[in-house]
XYZ file of C-alpha atoms in Angstrom:
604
model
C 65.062 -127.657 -49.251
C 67.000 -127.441 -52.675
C 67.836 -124.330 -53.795
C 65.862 -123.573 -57.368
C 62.460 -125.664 -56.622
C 60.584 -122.656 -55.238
C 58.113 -121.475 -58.451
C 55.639 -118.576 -58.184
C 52.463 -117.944 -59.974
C 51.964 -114.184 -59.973
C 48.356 -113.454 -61.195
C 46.042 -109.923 -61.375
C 42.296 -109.981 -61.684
C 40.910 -107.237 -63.530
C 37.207 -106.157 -63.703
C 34.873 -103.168 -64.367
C 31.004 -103.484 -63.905
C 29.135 -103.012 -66.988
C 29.392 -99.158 -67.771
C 31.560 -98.251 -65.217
C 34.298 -96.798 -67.989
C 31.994 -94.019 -68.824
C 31.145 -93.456 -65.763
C 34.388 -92.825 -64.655
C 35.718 -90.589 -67.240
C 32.454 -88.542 -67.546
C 32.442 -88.198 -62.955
C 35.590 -88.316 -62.146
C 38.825 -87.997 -64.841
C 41.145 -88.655 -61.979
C 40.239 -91.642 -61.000
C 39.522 -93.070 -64.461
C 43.441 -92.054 -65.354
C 44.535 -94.519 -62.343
C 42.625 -97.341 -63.121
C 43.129 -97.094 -67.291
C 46.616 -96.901 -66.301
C 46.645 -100.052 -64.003
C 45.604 -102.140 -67.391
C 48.583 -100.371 -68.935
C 51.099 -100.356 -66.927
C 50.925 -104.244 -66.148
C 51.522 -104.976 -70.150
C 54.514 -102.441 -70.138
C 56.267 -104.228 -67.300
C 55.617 -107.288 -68.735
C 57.371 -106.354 -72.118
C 60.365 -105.243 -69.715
C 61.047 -108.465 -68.766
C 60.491 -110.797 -71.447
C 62.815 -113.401 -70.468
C 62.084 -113.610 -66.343
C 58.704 -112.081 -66.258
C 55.494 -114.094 -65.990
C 52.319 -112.949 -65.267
C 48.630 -114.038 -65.433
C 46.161 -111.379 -66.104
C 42.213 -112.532 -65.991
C 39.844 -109.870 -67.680
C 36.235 -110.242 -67.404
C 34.429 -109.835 -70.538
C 32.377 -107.442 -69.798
C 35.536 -105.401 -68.903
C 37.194 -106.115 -72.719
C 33.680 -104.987 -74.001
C 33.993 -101.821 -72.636
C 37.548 -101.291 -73.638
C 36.653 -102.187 -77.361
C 33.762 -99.947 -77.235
C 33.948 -97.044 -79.472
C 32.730 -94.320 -77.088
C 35.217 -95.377 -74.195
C 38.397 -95.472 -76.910
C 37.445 -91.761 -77.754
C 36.721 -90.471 -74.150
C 40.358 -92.002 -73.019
C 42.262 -91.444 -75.961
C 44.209 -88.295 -74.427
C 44.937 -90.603 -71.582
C 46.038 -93.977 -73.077
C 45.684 -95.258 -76.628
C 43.309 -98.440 -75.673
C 43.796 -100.432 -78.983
C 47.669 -99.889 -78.771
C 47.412 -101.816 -75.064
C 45.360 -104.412 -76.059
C 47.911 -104.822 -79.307
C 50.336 -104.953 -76.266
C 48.593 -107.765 -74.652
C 48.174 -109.693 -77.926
C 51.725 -109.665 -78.819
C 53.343 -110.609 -75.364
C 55.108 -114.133 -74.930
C 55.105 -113.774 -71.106
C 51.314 -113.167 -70.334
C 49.174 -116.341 -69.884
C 45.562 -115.197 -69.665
C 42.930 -116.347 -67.336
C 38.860 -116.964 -67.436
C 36.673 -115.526 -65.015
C 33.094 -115.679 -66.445
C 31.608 -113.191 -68.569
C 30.098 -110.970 -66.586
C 31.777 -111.594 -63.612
C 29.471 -113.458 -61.750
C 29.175 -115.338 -58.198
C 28.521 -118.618 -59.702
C 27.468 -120.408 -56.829
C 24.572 -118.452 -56.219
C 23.568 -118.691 -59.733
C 21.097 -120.941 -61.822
C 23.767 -123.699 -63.027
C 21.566 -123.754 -66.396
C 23.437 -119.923 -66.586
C 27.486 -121.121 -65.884
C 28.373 -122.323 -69.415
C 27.218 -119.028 -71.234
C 29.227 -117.206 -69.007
C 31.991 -119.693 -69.348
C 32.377 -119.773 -72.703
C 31.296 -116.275 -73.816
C 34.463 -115.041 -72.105
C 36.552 -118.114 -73.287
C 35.383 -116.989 -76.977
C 36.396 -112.771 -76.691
C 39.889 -114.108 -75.088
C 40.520 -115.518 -77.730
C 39.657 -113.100 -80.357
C 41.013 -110.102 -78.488
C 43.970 -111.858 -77.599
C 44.519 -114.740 -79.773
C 45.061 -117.258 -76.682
C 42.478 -119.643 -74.925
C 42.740 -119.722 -71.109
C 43.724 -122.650 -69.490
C 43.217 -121.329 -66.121
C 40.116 -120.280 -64.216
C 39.600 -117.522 -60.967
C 36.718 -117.219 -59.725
C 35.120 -114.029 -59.331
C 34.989 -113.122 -55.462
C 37.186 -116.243 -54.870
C 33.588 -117.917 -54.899
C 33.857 -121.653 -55.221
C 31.715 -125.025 -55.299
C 32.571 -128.623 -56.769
C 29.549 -128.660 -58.450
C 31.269 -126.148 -61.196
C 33.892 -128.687 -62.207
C 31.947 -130.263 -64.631
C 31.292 -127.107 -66.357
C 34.615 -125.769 -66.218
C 36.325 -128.971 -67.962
C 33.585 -128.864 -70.782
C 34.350 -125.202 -71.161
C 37.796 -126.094 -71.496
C 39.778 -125.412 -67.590
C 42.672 -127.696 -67.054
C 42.898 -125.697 -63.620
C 41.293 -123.370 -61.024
C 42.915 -121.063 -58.651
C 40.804 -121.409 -55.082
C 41.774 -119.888 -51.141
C 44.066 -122.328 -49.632
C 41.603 -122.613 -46.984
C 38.742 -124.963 -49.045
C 41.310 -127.342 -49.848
C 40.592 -130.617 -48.036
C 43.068 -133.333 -48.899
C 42.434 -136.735 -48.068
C 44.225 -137.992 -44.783
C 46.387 -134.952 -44.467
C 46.540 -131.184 -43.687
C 46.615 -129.228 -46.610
C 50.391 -128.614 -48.277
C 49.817 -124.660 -49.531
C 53.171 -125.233 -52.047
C 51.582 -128.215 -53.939
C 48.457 -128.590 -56.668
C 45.713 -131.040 -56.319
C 43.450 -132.773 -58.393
C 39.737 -132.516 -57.093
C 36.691 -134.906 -58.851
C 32.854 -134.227 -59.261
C 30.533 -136.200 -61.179
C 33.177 -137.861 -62.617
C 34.924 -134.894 -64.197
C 38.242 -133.747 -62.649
C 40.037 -130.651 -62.250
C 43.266 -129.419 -60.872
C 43.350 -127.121 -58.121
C 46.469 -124.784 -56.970
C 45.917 -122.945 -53.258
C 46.089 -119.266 -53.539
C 48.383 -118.284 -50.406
C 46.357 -116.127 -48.377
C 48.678 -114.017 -46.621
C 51.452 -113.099 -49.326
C 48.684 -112.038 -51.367
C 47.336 -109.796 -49.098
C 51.140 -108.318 -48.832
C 51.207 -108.249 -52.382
C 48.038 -106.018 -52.575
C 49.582 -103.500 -49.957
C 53.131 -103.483 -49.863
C 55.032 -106.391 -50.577
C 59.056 -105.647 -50.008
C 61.261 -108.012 -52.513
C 63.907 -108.451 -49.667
C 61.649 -110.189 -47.183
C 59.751 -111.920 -50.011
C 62.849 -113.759 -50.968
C 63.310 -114.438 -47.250
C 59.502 -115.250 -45.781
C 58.615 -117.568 -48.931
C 61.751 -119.941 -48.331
C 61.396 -119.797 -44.488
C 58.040 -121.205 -44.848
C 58.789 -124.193 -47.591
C 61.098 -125.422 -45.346
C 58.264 -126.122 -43.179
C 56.240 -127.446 -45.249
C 55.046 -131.478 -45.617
C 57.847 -131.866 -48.711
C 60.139 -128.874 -48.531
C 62.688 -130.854 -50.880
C 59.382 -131.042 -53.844
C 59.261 -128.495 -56.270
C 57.221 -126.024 -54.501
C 54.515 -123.647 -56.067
C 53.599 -120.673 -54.626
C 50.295 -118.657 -56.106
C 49.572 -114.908 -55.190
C 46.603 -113.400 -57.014
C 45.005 -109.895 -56.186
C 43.342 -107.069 -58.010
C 45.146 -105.396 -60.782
C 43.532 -102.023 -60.121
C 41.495 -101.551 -56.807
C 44.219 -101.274 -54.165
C 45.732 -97.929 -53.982
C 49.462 -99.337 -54.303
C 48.774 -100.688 -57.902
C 46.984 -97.042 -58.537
C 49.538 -94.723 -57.324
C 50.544 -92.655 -60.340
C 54.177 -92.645 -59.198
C 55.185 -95.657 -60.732
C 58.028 -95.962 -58.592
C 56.149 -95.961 -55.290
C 53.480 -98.747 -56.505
C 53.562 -102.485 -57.221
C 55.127 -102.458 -60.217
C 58.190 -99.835 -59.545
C 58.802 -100.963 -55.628
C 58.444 -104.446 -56.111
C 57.645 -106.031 -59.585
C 61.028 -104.418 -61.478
C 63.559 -104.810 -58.566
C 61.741 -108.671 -58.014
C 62.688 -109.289 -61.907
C 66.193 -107.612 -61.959
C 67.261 -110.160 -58.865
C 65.870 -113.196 -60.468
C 67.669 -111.917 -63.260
C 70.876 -112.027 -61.602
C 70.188 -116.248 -61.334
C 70.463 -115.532 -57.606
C 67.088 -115.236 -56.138
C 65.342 -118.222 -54.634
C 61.954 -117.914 -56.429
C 61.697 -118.040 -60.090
C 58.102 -116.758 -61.773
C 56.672 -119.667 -63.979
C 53.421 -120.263 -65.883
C 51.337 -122.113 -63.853
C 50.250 -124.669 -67.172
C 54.082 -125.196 -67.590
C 54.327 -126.261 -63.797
C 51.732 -128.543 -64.347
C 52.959 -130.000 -67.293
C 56.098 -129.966 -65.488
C 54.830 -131.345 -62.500
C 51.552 -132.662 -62.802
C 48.844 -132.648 -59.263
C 49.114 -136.395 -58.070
C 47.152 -136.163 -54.727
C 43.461 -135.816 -54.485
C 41.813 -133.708 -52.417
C 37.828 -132.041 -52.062
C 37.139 -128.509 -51.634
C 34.980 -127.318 -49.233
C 31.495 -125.616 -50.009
C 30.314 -124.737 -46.706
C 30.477 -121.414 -46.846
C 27.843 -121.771 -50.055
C 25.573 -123.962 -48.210
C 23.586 -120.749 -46.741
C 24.131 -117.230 -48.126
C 22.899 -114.022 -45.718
C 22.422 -111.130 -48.181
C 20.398 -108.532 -47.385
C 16.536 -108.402 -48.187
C 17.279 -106.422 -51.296
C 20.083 -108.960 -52.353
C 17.917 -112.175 -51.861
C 15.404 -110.628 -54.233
C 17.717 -110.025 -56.828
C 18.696 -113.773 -56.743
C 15.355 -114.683 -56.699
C 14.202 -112.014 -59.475
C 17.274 -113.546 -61.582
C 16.482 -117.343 -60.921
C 13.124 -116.514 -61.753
C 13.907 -114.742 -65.206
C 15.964 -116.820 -66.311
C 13.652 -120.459 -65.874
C 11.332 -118.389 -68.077
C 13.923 -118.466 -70.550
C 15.334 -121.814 -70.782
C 11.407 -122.529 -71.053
C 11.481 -121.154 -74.465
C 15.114 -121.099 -75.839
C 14.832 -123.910 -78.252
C 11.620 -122.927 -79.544
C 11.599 -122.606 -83.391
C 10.175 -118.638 -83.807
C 10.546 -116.174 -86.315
C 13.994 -114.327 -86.475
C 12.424 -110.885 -85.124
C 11.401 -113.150 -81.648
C 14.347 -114.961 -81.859
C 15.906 -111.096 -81.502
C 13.823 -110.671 -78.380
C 15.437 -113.872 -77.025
C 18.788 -113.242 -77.034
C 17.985 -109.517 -75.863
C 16.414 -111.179 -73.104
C 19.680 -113.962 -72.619
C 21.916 -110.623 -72.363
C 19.907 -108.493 -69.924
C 19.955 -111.810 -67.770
C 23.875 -112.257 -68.155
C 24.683 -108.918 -67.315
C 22.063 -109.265 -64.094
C 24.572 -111.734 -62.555
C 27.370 -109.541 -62.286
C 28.899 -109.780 -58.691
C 28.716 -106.203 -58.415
C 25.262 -105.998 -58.406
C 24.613 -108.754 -55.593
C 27.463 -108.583 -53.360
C 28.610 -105.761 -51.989
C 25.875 -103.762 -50.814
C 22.068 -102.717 -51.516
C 23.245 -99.567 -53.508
C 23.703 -101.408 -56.913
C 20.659 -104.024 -56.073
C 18.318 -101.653 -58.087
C 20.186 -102.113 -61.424
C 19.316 -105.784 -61.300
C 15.795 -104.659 -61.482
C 16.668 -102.204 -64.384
C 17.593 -105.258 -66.824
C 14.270 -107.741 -64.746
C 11.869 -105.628 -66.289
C 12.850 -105.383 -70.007
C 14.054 -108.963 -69.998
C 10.632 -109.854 -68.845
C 9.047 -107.839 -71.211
C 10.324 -109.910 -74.165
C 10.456 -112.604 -72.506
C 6.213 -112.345 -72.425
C 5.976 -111.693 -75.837
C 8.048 -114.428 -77.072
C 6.131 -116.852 -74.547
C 3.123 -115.314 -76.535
C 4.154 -117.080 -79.880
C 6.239 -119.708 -78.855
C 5.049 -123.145 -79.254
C 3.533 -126.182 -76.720
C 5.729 -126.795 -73.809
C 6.134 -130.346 -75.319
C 8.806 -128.579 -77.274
C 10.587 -126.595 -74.349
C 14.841 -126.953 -73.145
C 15.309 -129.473 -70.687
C 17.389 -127.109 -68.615
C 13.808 -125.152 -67.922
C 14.414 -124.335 -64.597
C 10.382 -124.732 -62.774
C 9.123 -120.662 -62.508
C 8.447 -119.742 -59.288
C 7.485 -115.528 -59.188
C 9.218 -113.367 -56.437
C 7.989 -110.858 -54.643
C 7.775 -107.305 -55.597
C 11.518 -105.167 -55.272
C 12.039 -104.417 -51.324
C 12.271 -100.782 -51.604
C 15.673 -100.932 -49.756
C 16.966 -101.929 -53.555
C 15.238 -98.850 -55.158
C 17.584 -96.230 -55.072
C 18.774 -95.008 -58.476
C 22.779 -94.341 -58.240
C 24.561 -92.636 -60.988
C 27.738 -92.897 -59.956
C 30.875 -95.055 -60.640
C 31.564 -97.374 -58.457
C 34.198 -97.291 -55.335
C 37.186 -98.569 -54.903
C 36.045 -102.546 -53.857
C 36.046 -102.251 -49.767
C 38.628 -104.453 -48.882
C 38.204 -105.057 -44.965
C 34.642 -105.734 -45.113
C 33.877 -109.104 -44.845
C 31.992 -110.745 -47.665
C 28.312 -111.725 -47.333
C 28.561 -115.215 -48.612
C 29.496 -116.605 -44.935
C 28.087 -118.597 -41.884
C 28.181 -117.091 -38.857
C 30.629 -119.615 -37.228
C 33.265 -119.557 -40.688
C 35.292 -117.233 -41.579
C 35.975 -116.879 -45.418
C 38.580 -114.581 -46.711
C 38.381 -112.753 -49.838
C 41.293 -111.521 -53.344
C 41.069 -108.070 -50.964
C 40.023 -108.824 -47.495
C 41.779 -107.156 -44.811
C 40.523 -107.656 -41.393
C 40.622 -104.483 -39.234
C 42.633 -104.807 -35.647
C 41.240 -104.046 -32.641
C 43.413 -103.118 -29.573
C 42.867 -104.912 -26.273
C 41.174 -103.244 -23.751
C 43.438 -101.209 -22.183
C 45.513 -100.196 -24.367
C 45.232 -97.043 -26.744
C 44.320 -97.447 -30.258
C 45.899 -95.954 -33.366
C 42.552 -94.026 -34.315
C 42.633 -92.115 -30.885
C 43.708 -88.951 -30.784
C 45.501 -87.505 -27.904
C 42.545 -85.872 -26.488
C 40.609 -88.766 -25.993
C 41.081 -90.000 -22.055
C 41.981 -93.188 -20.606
C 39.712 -93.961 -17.463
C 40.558 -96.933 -15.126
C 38.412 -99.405 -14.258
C 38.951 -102.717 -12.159
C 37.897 -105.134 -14.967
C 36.348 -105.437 -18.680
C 32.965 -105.457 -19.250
C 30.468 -104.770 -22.164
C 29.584 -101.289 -22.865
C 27.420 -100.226 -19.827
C 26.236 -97.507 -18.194
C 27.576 -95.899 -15.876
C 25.775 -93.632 -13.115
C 27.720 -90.665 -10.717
C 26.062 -91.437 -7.612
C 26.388 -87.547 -5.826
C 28.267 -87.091 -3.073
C 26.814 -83.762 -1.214
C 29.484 -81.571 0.833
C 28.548 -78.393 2.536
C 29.664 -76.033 -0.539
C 27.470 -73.398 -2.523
C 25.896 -74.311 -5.753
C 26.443 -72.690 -9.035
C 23.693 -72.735 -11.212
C 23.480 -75.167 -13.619
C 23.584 -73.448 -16.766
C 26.835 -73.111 -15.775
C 28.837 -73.887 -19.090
C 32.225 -75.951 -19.205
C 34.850 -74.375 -20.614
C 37.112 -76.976 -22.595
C 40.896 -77.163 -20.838
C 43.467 -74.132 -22.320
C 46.329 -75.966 -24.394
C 48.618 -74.746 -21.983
C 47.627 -76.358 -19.017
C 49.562 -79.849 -18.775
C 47.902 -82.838 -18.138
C 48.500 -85.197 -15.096
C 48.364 -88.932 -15.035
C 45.268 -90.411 -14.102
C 45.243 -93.008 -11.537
C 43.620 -95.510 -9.279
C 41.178 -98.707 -9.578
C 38.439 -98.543 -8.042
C 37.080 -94.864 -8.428
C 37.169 -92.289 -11.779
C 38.601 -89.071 -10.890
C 36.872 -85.729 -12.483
C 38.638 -82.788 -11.738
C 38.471 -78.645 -12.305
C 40.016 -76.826 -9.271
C 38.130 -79.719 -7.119
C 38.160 -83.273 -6.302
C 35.394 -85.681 -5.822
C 34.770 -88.796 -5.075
C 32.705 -90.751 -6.756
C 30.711 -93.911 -6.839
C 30.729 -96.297 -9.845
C 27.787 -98.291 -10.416
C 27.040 -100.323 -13.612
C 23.400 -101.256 -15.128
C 22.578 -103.728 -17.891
C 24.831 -103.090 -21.062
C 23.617 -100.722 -23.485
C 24.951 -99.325 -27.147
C 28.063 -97.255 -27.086
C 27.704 -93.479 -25.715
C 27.907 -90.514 -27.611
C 30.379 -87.613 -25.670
C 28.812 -86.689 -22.660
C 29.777 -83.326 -20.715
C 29.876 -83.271 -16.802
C 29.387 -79.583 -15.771
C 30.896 -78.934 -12.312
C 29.238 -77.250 -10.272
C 31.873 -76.009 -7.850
C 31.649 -71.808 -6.945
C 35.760 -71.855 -6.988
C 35.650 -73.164 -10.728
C 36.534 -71.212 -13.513
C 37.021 -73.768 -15.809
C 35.175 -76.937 -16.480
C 36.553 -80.396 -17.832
C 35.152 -82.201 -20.297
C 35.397 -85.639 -19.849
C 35.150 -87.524 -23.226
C 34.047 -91.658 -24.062
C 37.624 -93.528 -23.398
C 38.755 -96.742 -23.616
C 39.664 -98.619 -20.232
C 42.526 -100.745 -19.444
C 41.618 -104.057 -17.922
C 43.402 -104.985 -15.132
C 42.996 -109.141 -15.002
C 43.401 -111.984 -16.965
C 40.315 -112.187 -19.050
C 40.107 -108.638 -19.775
C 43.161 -108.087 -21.584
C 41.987 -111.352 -24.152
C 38.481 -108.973 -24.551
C 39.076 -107.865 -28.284
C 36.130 -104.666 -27.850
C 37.193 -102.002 -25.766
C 34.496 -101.239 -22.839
C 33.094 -98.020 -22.881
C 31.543 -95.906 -20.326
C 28.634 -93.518 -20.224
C 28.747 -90.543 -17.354
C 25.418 -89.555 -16.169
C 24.408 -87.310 -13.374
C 26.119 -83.909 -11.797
C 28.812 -83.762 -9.126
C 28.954 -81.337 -6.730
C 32.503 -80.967 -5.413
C 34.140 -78.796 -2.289
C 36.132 -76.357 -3.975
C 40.404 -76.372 -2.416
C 42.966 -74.077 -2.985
C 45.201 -76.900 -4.848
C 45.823 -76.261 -8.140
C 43.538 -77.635 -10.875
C 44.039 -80.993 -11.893
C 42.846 -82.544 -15.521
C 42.437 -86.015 -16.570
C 45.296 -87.469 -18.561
C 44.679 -86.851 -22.295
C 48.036 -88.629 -23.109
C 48.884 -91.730 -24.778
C 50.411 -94.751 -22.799
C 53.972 -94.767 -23.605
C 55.012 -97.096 -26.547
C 56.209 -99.867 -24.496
C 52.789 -100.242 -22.590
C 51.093 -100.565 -26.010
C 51.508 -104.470 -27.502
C 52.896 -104.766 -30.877
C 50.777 -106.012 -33.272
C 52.311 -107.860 -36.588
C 51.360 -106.240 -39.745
C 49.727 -108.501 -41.719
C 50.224 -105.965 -44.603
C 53.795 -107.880 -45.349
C 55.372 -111.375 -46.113
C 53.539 -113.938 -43.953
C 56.703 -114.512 -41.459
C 56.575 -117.615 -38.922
C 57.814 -117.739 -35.610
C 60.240 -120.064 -35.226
């Protein structure tokens, strides 16, 4: 590896769904400051640095739209001068800005007749807000197909960002440091992998120290680590909490952006920020490769979400039926009301995360199909209709899962939830997808508290349950609305131990019999009264997590859980009262589990 070939393409992805600006500053002022000043501070930083900094910011349209709209730019104005930022924007040498689509959408699930108005609506408001064309392309929700390369090189994309993992060279494993050129139809785009894992750091907490060491640790094993080398992170610009935090210090661009710039700055840093169009002019893709559209070939929304596709598909044949027909210029009015509601209906944020925003599809169906009826009323013979008229098929009525009216803004995007848009046997990673970890069985995870028990068992198993078979001594009973009385905070806790039997103990000890049924659903807290006359006290014995003792249960992600049924009737002893071990294993029983949160490192 030669020192100096290591280039990085640092891009943010900023979006709002439609009206979510007012939203915001009318519900919640708070919020609305941390996200206005996410757009802000990005343009600032960049004007810092104007001879090392380069960044690649993609707003949607519908996003500018709501920062040129009048009522927004009086709302904010005693928390950022909007027009001053976007003069910002304009004005900067270092920014190269990148295409999305319009309004954001999921193009893959979307009528293809739909693609180029969103393409090159957004194309045309970069330009006048900005005064610069993309070159570049993200796609919103990282959502990708090779049937959009045609549309994207008549819209005007030289390139594409896409997840490292759909690149599919030919003959070879896929070099993450490298551009390739991909070919549909006959039309041919470049591609550049997005690294998965440094992007995921860079949305959390990326530290410049073992950025400059992880990123040269891993060209060196790469296919060509002697190549120039490109390396692309990409994230939101304003959903993660690090790019929100107020403290500019403490975020992205104080703890990592400003010390990143002052060492390449100092000419002795090994990777230098570039434009990705001036790497490619620079170093244009010469290897082919296909990207994979698997993940596209079956989609598993919810009821409410496959409606909304449906509903959309629907709406919009019935206007590519009509489009070109020649009709007075109050219908054509209707029609391009209609073309907008449609647009807008595609947003991603209406059709992939969640039921809870389905309903506003529905709120721009019905008025869209309104005019849509009375400009099919006038228009002409169908001899006369687009050939992109998509056949009409009607949907169903709105499940009335999607019916819920919501008037709130909308969350912070959920970044470990898994997207929707997957088989069942792939796995396909999202701009903010962090998967959750699950400790082994066994062993004690971060979310349990101290009072939470750890019961031994002899092996994993599903969640089952488990039955106290009694075991009768010659003792007195206590009645049994006897009630347990949780353990004083005084009283130390002993170890728990043993195999093949699960101790439960309150000034008595018992043996008891484990037996196990079919598996069942995960208990709620169950309470074991004990019954012994001796007893002051009673324990409560709590749902725990159980360590596995062989082979194959320490490789069982799920931790087994157990569900106490019955009453135990116990001889009381004069031995002083046991309780079951509340405590934590000590740090060295517990693996260590890399955090994924930083630089991708490799084990050598």
């Amino acid at each position: 590896m030669s020192y100096g070939n290591i280039f990085h393409v640092l891009g943010l992805h900023m979006h709002q769904p439609p009206g979510n600006l007012r939203l915001l500053i009318d519900a919640n002022e708070q919020e609305a400051l941390q996200i206005i000043h996410c757009y802000d501070r990005a343009t600032r930083c960049a004007h810092k640095f104007p001879d090392v900094a380069r960044l690649h910011i993609g707003f949607s349209g519908i996003l500018l739209e709501q920062l040129r709209d009048r009522y927004v730019v009086d709302r904010y104005r005693h928390l950022l001068d909007i027009p001053a930022m976007l003069e910002s924007y304009r004005v900067a040498k270092n920014i190269e800005f990148i295409g999305m689509g319009y309004h954001h959408p999921v193009f893959p699930l979307l009528p293809a007749s739909d693609w180029e108005d969103q393409l090159v609506a957004e194309r045309q408001l970069l330009e006048e807000v900005f005064g610069q064309v993309p070159k570049g392309f993200y796609p919103p929700e990282m959502a990708f197909s090779m049937d959009m390369i045609p549309a994207l090189v008549k819209a005007g994309y030289e390139y594409v960002i896409i997840g490292e993992e759909h690149i599919k060279p030919f003959g070879e494993a896929c070099d993450h440091f490298q551009p390739y050129k991909i070919c549909y139809n006959e039309a041919c785009i470049t591609v550049i992998p997005r690294h998965q894992a440094i992007s995921s750091a860079q949305a959390n907490s990326l530290e410049v120290y073992s950025f400059a060491n992880d990123v040269p640790y891993e060209v060196r094993l790469s296919p060509r680590p002697d190549a120039p080398r490109l390396l692309t992170t990409w994230t939101d610009g304003e959903n993660d909490k690090w790019f929100r935090q107020m403290d500019e210090a403490k975020g992205f661009f104080g703890q990592f952006f400003t010390r990143y710039m002052e060492h390449v700055r100092s000419a002795r840093y090994p990777v230098r920020p570039m434009f990705a169009s001036e790497f490619l002019r620079q170093y244009p893709a010469e290897m082919t490769a296909q990207a994979s559209t698997s993940a596209w070939q079956e989609w598993q929304g919810s009821d409410a979400q496959k409606w909304a596709v449906a509903k959309i598909r629907e709406v919009s044949g019935r206007y590519h039926r009509v489009k070109s027909t020649k009709v007075s210029a109050d219908v054509q009015s209707k029609l391009r009301e209609a073309r907008r509601l449609i647009l807008e209906s595609e947003s991603s944020c209406f059709l992939f995360w969640g039921d809870e925003w389905v309903h506003k599809v529905n709120e721009r169906m019905v008025p869209a199909e309104e005019l849509l009826s009375k400009v099919e009323q006038v228009a002409p013979s169908t001899s006369t209709l687009s050939p992109l008229a998509q056949p009409v098929k009607p949907v169903e009525p709105m499940p009335t899962s999607a019916e819920k009216p919501i008037d709130k803004p909308k969350p912070i995007r959920p970044v470990s939830k898994a997207p929707a848009l997957v088989k069942p046997s792939e796995s396909t990673v999202t701009t903010d997808e962090v998967k959750p970890v699950t400790a082994p069985v066994g062993e004690v995870s971060p979310a349990k508290t101290a009072s939470e028990t750890v019961s031994p068992v002899t092996e994993a198993k599903p969640a089952t349950t488990t039955q106290v078979t009694e075991v009768k001594t010659p003792t007195k009973k206590v009645p049994e609305e006897t009630k347990p009385v949780a353990p004083t905070p005084t009283e130390k806790p002993a170890k728990s131990s043993g195999t093949e039997s699960t101790k439960v103990t309150a000034a008595a000890k018992t043996e008891v019999k484990v037996e196990t049924s079919k598996p069942v659903p995960a208990a709620p807290k169950v309470t074991v009264p004990v019954t012994s006359p001796a007893a002051s006290k009673s324990a409560s014995v709590s749902e725990s997590t159980a360590p596995a003792t062989s082979s194959a249960a320490s490789k069982s992600a799920p931790a087994s859980e157990s569900k106490v049924t019955g009453k135990v009737e116990a001889h009381a002893t004069q031995s002083a009262p046991e309780k079951i071990a509340t405590h934590p294993p000590k740090t060295s029983d517990v693996p260590v589990i890399p955090n994924e949160s930083n630089s991708a490192k490799k084990n050598g």
